[in-house]
Coordinates of C-alpha atoms and ligand atoms in Angstrom, one line a residue:
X25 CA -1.7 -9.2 -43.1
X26 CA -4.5 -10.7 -40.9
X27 CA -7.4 -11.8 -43.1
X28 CA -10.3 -12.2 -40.3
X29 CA -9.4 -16.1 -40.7
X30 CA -10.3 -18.5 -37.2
X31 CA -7.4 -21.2 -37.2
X32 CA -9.1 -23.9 -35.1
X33 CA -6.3 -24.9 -32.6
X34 CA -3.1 -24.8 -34.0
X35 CA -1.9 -26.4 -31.3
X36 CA -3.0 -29.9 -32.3
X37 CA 1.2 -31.4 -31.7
X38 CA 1.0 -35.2 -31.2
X39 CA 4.1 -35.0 -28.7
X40 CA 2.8 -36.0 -25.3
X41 CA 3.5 -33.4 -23.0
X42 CA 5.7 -34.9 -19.7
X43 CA 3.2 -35.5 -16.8
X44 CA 2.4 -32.8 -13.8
X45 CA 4.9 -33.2 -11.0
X46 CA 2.4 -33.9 -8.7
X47 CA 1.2 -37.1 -10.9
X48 CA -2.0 -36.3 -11.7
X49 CA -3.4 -36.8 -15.0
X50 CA -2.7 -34.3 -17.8
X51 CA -5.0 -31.7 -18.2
X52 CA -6.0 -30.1 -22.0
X53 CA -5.9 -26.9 -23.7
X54 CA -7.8 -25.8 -26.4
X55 CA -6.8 -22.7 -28.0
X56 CA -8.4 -21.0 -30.6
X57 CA -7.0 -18.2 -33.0
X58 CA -8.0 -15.0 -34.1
X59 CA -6.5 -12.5 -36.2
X60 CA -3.2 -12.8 -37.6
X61 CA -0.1 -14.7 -38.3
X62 CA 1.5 -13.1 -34.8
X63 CA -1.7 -14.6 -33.1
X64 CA -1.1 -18.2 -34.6
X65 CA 2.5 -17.9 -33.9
X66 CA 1.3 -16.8 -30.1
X67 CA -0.4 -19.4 -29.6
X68 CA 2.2 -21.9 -30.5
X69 CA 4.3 -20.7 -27.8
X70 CA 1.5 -20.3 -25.7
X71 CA 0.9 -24.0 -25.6
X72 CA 4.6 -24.7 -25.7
X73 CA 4.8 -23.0 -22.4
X74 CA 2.1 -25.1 -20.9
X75 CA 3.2 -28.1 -22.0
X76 CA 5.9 -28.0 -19.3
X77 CA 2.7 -27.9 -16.7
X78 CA 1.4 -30.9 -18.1
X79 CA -1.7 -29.6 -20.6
X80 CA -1.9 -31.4 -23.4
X81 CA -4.1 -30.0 -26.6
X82 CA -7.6 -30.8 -26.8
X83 CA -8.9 -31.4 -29.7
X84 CA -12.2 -29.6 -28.8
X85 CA -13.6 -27.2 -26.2
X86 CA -15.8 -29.9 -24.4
X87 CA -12.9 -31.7 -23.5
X88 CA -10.5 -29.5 -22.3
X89 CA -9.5 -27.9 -18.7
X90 CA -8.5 -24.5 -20.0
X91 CA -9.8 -22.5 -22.8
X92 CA -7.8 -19.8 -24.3
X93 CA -9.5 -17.8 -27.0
X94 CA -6.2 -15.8 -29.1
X95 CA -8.3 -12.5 -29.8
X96 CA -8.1 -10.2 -32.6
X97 CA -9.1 -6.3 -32.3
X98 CA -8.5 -4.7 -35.5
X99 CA -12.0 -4.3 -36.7
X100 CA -15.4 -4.1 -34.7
X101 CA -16.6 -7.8 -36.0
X102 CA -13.2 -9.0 -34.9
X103 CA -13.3 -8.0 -31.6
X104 CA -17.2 -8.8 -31.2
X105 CA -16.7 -12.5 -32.4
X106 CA -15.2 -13.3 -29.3
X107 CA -18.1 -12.6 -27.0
X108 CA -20.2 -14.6 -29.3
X109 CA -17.7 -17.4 -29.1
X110 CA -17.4 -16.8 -24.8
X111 CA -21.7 -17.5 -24.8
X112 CA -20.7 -21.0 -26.4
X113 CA -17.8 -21.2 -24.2
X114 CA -19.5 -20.5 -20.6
X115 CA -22.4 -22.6 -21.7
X116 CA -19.8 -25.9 -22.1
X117 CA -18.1 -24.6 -19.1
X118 CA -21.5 -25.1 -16.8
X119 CA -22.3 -28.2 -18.6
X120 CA -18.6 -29.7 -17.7
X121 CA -19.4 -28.2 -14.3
X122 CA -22.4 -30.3 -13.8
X123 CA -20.5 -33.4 -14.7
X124 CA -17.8 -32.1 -11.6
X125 CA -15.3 -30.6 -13.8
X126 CA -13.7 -27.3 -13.6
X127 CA -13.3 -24.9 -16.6
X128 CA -10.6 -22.1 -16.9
X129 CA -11.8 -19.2 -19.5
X130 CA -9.0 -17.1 -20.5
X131 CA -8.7 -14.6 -23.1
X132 CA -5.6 -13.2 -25.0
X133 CA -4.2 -11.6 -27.6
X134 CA -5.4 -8.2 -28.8
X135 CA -9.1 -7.7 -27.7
X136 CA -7.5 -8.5 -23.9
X137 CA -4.9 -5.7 -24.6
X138 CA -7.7 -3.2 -25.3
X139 CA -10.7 -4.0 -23.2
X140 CA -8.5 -5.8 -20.0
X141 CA -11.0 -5.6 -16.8
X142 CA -13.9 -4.5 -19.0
X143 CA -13.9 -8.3 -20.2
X144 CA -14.6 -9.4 -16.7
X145 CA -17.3 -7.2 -16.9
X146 CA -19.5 -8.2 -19.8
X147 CA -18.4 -11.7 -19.2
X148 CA -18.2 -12.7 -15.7
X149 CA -16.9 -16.6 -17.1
X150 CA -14.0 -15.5 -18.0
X151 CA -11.0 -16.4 -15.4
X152 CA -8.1 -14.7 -17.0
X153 CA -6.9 -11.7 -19.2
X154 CA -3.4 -12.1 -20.5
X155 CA -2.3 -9.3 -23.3
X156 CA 0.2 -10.1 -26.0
X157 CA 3.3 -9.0 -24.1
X158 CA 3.1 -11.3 -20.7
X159 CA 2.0 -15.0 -22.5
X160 CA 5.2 -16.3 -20.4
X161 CA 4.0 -15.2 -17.3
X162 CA 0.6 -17.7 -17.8
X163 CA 2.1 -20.7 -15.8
X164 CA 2.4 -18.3 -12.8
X165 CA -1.4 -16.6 -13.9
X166 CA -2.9 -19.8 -13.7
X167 CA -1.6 -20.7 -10.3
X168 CA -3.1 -17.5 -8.9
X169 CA -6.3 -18.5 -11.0
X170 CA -5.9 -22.0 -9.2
X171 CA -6.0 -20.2 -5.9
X172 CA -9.6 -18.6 -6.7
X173 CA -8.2 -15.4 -7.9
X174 CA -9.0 -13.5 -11.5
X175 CA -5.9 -12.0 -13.1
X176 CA -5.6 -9.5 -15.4
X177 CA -2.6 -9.1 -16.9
X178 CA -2.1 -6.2 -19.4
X179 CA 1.2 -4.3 -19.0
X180 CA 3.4 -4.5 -21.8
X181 CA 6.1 -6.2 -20.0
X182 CA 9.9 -5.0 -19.9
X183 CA 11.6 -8.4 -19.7
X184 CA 11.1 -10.1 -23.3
X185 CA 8.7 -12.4 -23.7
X186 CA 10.6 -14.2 -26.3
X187 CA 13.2 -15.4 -24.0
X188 CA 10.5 -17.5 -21.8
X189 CA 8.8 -18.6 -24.5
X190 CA 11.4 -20.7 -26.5
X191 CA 9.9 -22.9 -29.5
X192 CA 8.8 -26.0 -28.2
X193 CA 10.2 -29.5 -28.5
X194 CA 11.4 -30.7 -31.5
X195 CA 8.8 -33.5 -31.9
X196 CA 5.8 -30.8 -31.7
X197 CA 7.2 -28.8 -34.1
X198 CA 7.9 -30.9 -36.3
X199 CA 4.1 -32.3 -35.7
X200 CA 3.4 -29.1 -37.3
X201 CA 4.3 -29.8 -40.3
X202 CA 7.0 -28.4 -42.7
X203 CA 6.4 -24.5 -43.2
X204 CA 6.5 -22.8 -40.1
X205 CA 6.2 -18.6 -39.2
X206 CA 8.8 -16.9 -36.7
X207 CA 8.1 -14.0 -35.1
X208 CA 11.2 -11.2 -35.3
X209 CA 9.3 -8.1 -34.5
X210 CA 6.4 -7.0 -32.6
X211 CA 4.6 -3.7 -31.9
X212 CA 4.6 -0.8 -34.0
X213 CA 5.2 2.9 -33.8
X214 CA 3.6 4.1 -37.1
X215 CA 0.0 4.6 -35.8
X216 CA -1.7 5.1 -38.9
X217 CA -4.6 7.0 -38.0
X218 CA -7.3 4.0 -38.3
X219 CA -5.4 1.5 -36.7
X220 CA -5.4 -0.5 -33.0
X221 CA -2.2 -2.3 -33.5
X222 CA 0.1 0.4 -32.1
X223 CA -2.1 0.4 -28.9
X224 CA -2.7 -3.6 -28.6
X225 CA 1.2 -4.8 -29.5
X226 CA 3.1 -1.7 -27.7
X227 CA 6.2 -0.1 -29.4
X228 CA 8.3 -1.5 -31.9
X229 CA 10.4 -3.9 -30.8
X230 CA 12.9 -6.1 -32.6
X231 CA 14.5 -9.2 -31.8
X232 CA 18.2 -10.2 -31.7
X233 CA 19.8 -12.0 -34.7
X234 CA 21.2 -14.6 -32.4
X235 CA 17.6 -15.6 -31.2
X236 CA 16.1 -15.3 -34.5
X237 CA 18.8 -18.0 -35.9
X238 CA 18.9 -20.1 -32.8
X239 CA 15.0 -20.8 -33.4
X240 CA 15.6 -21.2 -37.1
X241 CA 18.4 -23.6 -37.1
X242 CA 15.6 -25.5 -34.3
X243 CA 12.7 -25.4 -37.0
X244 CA 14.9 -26.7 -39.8
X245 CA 16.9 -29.1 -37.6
X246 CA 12.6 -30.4 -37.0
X247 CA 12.3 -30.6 -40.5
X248 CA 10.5 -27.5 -41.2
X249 CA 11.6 -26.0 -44.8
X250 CA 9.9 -23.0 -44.8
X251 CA 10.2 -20.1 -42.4
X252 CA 7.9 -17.2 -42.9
X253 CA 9.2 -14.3 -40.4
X254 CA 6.6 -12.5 -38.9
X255 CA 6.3 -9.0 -37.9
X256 CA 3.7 -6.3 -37.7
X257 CA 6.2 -4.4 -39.8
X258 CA 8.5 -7.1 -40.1
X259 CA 10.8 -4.8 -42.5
X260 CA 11.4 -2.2 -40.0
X261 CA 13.0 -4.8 -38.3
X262 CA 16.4 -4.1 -37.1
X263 CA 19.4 -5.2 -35.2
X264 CA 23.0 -5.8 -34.6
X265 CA 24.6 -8.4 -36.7
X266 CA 27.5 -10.7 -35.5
X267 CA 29.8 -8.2 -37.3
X268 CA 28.9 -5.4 -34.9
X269 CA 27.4 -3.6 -37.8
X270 CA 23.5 -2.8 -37.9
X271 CA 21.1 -4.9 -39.8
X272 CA 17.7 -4.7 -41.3
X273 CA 15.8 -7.2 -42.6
X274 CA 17.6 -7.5 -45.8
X275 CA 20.4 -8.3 -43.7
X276 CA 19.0 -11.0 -41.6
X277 CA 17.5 -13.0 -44.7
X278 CA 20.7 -13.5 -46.2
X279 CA 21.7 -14.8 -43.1
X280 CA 18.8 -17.4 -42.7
X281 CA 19.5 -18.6 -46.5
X282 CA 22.7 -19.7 -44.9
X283 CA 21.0 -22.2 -42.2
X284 CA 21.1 -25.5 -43.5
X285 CA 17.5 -27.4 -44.6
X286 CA 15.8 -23.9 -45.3
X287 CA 14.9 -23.6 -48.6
X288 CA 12.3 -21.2 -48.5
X289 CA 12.1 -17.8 -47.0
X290 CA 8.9 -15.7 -47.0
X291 CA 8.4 -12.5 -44.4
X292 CA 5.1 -10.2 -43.4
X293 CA 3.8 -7.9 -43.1
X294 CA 6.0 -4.9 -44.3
X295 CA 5.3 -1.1 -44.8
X296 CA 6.4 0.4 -48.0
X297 CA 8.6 3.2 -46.2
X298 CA 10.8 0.3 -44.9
X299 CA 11.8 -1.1 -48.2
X300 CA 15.5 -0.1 -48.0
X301 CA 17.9 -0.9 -50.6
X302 CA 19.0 -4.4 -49.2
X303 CA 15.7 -5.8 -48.8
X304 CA 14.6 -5.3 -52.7
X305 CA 18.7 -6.8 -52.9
X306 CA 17.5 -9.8 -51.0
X307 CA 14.8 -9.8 -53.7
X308 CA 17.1 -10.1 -56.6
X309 CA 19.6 -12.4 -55.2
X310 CA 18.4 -15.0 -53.0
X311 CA 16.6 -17.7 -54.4
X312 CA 15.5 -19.1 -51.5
X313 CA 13.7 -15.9 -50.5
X314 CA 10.2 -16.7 -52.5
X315 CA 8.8 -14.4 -54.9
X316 CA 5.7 -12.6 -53.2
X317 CA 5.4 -9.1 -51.4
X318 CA 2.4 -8.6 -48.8
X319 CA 3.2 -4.2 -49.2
X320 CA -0.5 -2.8 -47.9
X321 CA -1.2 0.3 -49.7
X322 CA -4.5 1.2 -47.8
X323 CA -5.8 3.8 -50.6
X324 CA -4.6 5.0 -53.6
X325 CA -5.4 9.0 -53.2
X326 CA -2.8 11.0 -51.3
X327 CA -5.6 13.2 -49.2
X328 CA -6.6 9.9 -47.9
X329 CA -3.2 8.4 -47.9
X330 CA -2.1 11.3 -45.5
X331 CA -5.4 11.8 -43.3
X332 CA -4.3 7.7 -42.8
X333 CA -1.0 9.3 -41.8
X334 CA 0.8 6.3 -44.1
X335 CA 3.4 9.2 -44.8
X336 CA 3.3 8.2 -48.5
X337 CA 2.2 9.5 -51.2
X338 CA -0.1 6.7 -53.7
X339 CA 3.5 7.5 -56.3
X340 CA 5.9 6.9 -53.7
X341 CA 4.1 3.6 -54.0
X342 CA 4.0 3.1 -57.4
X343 CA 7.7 4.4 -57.6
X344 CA 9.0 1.4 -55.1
X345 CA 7.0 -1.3 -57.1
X346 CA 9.1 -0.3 -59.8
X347 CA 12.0 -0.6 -57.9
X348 CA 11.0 -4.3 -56.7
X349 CA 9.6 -5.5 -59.9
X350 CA 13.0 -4.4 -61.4
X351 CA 15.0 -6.4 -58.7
X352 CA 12.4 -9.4 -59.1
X353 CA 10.5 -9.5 -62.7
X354 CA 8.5 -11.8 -61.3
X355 CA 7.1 -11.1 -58.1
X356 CA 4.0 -11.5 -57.2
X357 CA 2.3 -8.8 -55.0
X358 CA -0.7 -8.6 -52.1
X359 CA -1.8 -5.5 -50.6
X360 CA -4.3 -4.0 -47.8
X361 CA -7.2 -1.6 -49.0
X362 CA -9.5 -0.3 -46.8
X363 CA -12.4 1.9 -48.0
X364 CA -14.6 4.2 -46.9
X365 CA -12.1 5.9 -44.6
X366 CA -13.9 8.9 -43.2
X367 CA -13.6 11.8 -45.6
X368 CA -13.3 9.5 -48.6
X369 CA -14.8 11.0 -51.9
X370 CA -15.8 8.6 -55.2
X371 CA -12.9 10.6 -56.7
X372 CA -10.8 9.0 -53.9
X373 CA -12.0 5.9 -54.6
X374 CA -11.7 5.7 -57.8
X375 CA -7.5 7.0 -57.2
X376 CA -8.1 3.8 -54.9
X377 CA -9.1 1.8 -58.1
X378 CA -6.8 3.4 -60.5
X379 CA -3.7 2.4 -58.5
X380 CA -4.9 -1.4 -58.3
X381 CA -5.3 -1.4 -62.1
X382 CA -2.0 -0.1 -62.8
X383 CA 0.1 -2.2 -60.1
X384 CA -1.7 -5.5 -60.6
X385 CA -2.2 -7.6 -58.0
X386 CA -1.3 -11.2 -57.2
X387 CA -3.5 -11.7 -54.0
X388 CA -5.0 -8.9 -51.7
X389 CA -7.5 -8.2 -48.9
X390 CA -9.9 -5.4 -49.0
X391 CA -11.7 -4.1 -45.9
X392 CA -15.0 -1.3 -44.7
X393 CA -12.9 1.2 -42.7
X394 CA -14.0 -0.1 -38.7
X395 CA -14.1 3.2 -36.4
X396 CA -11.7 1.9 -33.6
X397 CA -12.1 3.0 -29.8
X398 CA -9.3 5.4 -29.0
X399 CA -7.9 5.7 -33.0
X400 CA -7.5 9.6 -33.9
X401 CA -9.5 8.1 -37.0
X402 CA -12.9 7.4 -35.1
X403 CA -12.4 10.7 -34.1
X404 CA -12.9 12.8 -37.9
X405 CA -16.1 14.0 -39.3
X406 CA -17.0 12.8 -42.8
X407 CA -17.9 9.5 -41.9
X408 CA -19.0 7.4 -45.0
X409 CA -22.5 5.7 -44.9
X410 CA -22.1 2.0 -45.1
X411 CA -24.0 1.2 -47.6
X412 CA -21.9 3.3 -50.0
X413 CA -19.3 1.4 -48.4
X414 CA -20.4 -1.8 -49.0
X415 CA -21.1 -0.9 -53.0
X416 CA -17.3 0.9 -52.3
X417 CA -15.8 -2.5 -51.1
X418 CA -17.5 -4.7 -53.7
X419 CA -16.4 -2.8 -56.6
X420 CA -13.1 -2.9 -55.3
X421 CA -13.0 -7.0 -54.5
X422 CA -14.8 -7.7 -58.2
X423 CA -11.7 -5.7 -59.6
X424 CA -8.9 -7.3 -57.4
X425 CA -10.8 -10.6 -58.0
X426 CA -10.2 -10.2 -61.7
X427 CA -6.9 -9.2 -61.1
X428 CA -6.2 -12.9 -59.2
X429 CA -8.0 -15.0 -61.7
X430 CA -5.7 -13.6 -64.2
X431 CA -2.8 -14.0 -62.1
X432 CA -3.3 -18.0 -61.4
X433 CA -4.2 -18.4 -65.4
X434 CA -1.0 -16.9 -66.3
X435 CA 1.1 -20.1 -64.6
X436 CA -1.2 -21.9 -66.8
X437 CA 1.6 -24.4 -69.0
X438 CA 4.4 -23.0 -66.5
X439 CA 6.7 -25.5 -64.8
X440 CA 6.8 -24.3 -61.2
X441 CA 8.5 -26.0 -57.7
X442 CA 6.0 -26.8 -55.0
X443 CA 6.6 -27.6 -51.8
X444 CA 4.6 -30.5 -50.6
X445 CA 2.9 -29.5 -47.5
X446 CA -0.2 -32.0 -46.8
X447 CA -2.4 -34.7 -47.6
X448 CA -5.1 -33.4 -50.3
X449 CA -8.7 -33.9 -49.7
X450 CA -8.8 -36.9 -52.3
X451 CA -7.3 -39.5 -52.4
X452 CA -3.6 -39.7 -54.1
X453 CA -3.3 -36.3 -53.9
X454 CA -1.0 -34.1 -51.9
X455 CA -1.7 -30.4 -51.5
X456 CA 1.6 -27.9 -51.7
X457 CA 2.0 -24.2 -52.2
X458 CA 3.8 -22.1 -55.3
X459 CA 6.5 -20.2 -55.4
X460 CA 3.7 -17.2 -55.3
X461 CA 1.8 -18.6 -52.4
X462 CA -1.1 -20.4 -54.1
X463 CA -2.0 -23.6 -53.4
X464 CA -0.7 -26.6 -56.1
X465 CA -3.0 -29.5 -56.2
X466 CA 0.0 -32.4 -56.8
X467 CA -0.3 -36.1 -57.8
X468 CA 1.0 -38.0 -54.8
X469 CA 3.6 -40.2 -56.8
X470 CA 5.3 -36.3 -57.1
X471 CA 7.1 -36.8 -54.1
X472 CA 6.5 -36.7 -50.1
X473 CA 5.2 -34.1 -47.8
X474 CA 8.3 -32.0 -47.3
X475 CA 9.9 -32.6 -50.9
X476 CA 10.0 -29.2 -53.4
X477 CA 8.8 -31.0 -56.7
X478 CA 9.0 -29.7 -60.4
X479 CA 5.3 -29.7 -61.7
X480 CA 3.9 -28.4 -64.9
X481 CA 0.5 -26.2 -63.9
X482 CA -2.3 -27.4 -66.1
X483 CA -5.4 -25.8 -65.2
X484 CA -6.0 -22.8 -62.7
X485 CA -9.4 -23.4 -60.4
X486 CA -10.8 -20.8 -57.8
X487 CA -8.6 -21.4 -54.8
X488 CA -5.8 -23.5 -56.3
X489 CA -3.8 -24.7 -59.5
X490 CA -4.0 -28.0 -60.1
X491 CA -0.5 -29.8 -62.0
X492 CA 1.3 -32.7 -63.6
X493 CA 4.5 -33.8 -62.3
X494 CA 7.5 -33.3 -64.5
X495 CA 9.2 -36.0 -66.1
Ligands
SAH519 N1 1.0 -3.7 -40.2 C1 0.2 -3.9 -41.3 C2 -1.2 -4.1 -41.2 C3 -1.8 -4.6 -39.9 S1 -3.5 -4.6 -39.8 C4 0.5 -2.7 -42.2 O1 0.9 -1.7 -41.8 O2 0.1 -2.8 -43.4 C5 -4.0 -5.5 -41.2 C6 -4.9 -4.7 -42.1 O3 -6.2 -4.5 -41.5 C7 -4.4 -3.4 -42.5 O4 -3.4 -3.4 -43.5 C8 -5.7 -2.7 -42.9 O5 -5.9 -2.8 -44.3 C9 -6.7 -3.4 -42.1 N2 -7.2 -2.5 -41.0 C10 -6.6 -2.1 -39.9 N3 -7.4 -1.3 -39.2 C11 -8.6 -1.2 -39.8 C12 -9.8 -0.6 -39.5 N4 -9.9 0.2 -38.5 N5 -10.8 -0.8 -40.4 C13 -10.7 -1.6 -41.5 N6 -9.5 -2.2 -41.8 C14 -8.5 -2.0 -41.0
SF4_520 FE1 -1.4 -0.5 -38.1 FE2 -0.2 1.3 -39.6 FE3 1.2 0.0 -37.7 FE4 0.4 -1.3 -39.9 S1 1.8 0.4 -39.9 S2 0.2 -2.0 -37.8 S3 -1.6 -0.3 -40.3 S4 -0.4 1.5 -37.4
F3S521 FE1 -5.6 -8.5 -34.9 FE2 -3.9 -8.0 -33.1 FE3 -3.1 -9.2 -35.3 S1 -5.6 -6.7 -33.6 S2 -4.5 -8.3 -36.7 S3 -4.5 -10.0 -33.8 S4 -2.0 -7.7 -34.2

């Protein structure tokens, strides 16, 4: 689901946030996001809830009063980015000093979860440590950072965060353009043996349909037309439905194709054992709900699959793609690898490679297995050499590289709706994404940003399709 992407402050909204009670001028945020969709979504909210204090968003660090840096843990060069990103950080923060203004440093998101006071340690700039759970408690942090103290806050909280961190006012979101994610679940309780999530996001939790609409009927009412649901396994989500009875996921979309101005649906990231029966339904009868899976697979040979403690076997797999592909002929599908997990034989590699050339993927992202602090994983002998790693991994991208190119030639001639999303980066274009997620280069005369146009695809380049609009 995450794909080691920075998102330079998401945050950019052109509403003006009201001014401080106490009339002075606003002050700015910059935030900058690590990591994953949940982390862009965080910090959304994040700024949403500070907008109320009167921070508007900078548009860079130099300029603004409070840096928040959205952290991601999940592998070592995730987590180590940030403290090469804090050196660049305290060094604008004594420069702004010199000029007589004050810098708050605080970190959040997943590296804060994990490391918490040790951060203070190795980086005595940093003010604040706020993990994933207690983002609405950061008005009240910063006070007590105001009043010369350094906070860390890592518990995961028992009142729900969600609540206190409603989405923001219509004018920012609809600043943000029209697709938009919305977090439904958080934590997870699967820990799969490599994995920091479980630890950094806390227990599964899900949350209630009524919320979950409320915030959907807000983005659509803003102009947003599609939602992506988020979830670090978004299709274990679960709750009760107006009717009293219990819902999962498959459950909830239907309901969501029901809110008015939503015309697309997307959801990630799921887990293949939650792929119940109404979820591939959802698949085969709502058209709204787009045609692309994000299933991570992890490996493709069962010794590894269970020393991963996935609790599925590389057929189980291959069985439920069936199922799906059956419901949906044609769904496009993205997956996880990692190789190089410890113990991992060329045999088990190449069960890795068989099972990507007999499922065929759409889209997927491919990873060197990262020993984690505190993971049972860091803890087993047989730890691969990286260099036969590295040769693991690029065998494995080259393949699922193939695999794409072919994908994006086969909508070659096809006449497919895009939804306009942007500006492109030449003029009288406009860029908007397919059905399957890839991005459609579209004459501007089409339509405008926001409008689901017909186009015919006429040639398929390395990152997107370029198209003809239909008559
Ligand atoms: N909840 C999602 C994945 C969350 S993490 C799921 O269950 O599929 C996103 C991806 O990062 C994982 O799917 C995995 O492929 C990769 N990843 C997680 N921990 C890793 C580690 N220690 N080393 C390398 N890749 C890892
Ligand atoms: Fe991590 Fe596994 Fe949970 Fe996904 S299901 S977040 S990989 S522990
Ligand atoms: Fe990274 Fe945390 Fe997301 S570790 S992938 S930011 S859940």
């Amino acid at each position: 689901m995450e794909q080691d992407v920075t998102l330079d402050s998401e945050n950019r909204q052109a509403a003006a946030a009201p001014r401080p009670a106490d009339g002075r001028a606003p002050r700015k945020v910059f935030v900058k996001t690590y990591g994953c969709q949940m982390n862009v979504y965080d910090s959304q909210r994040m700024a949403d809830a500070l907008a109320p204090q009167g921070y508007e968003s900078a548009a860079t660090p130099e300029e603004a009063d409070l840096v928040l840096l959205n952290t991601c843990h999940i592998r070592e060069k995730a987590a180590e980015k940030v403290y090469s990103e804090l050196g660049r950080i305290r060094q604008i923060k004594e420069a702004r000093a010199r000029a007589g203004r004050d810098t708050v440093i605080g970190i959040a998101g997943c590296v804060a979860q994990a490391e918490g006071s040790e951060i203070l340690r190795r980086a005595p700039a940093v003010d604040l440590v706020v993990g994933p759970q207690t983002y609405h408690r950061l008005p009240a942090i910063l006070s007590r950072v105001a009043a010369g103290e350094k906070v860390v806050e890592t518990e995961h909280a028992v009142e729900d965060k969600f609540e206190h961190l409603p989405a923001g006012p219509r004018r920012a979101v609809a600043a943000r353009g029209v697709t938009a994610f919305l977090t439904v679940q958080e934590g997870c309780d699967k820990f799969c043996t490599f994995c920091v999530v479980p630890y950094t996001r806390g227990a599964e939790v899900s949350r209630p349909v009524a919320q979950i609409v409320a915030e959907a009927e807000r983005l659509a009412a803003a102009g947003v037309r599609e939602v992506t649901l988020l979830g670090q396994n978004v299709n274990a989500w679960h709750g009760a439905g107006p009717d009293g009875r219990a819902w999962g996921l498959g459950e909830l979309l239907f309901r969501l194709a029901a809110v008015p101005g939503l015309d697309r649906l997307r959801y990630t990231t799921s887990h293949p054992r939650d792929m119940d029966d109404a979820l591939i339904a959802a698949h085969r009868d709502l058209d709204c709900l787009m045609p692309y899976l994000h299933l991570p697979v992890q490996a493709g040979s069962d010794r590894i699959l269970k020393a991963m403690n996935r609790r599925h076997t590389a057929a189980d797999y291959l069985r439920l793609i069936e199922r799906i592909r059956a419901a949906r002929p044609d769904i496009a599908l993205s997956g996880d690898f990692i190789v190089g997990f410890p113990g991992e034989t060329e045999a088990d590699f190449e069960a890795t490679m068989q099972l990507v050339r007999t499922i065929g993927y759409a889209q997927a992202f491919s990873f060197k297995y990262s020993p984690r602090p505190g993971t049972p994983g860091a803890e087993l002998d047989g730890h691969v050499a990286e260099p036969v790693k590295a040769e693991r991994l690029q065998r494995l991208q080259a393949l699922l590289g193939e695999q794409q190119r072919a994908f994006a030639e086969a909508t070659v001639g096809k006449r497919i709706d895009v939804l306009l999303e942007k500006p492109g980066r030449h003029e009288g274009q406009r860029v908007g994404r397919s059905p399957w997620l890839q991005p459609v280069i579209v004459d501007e005369k089409a339509g405008e940003i926001g409008d689901i146009v017909k186009v015919r695809i006429t040639e398929a380049g390395a990152n997107s399709l370029f198209s003809q609009p239909c008559a």
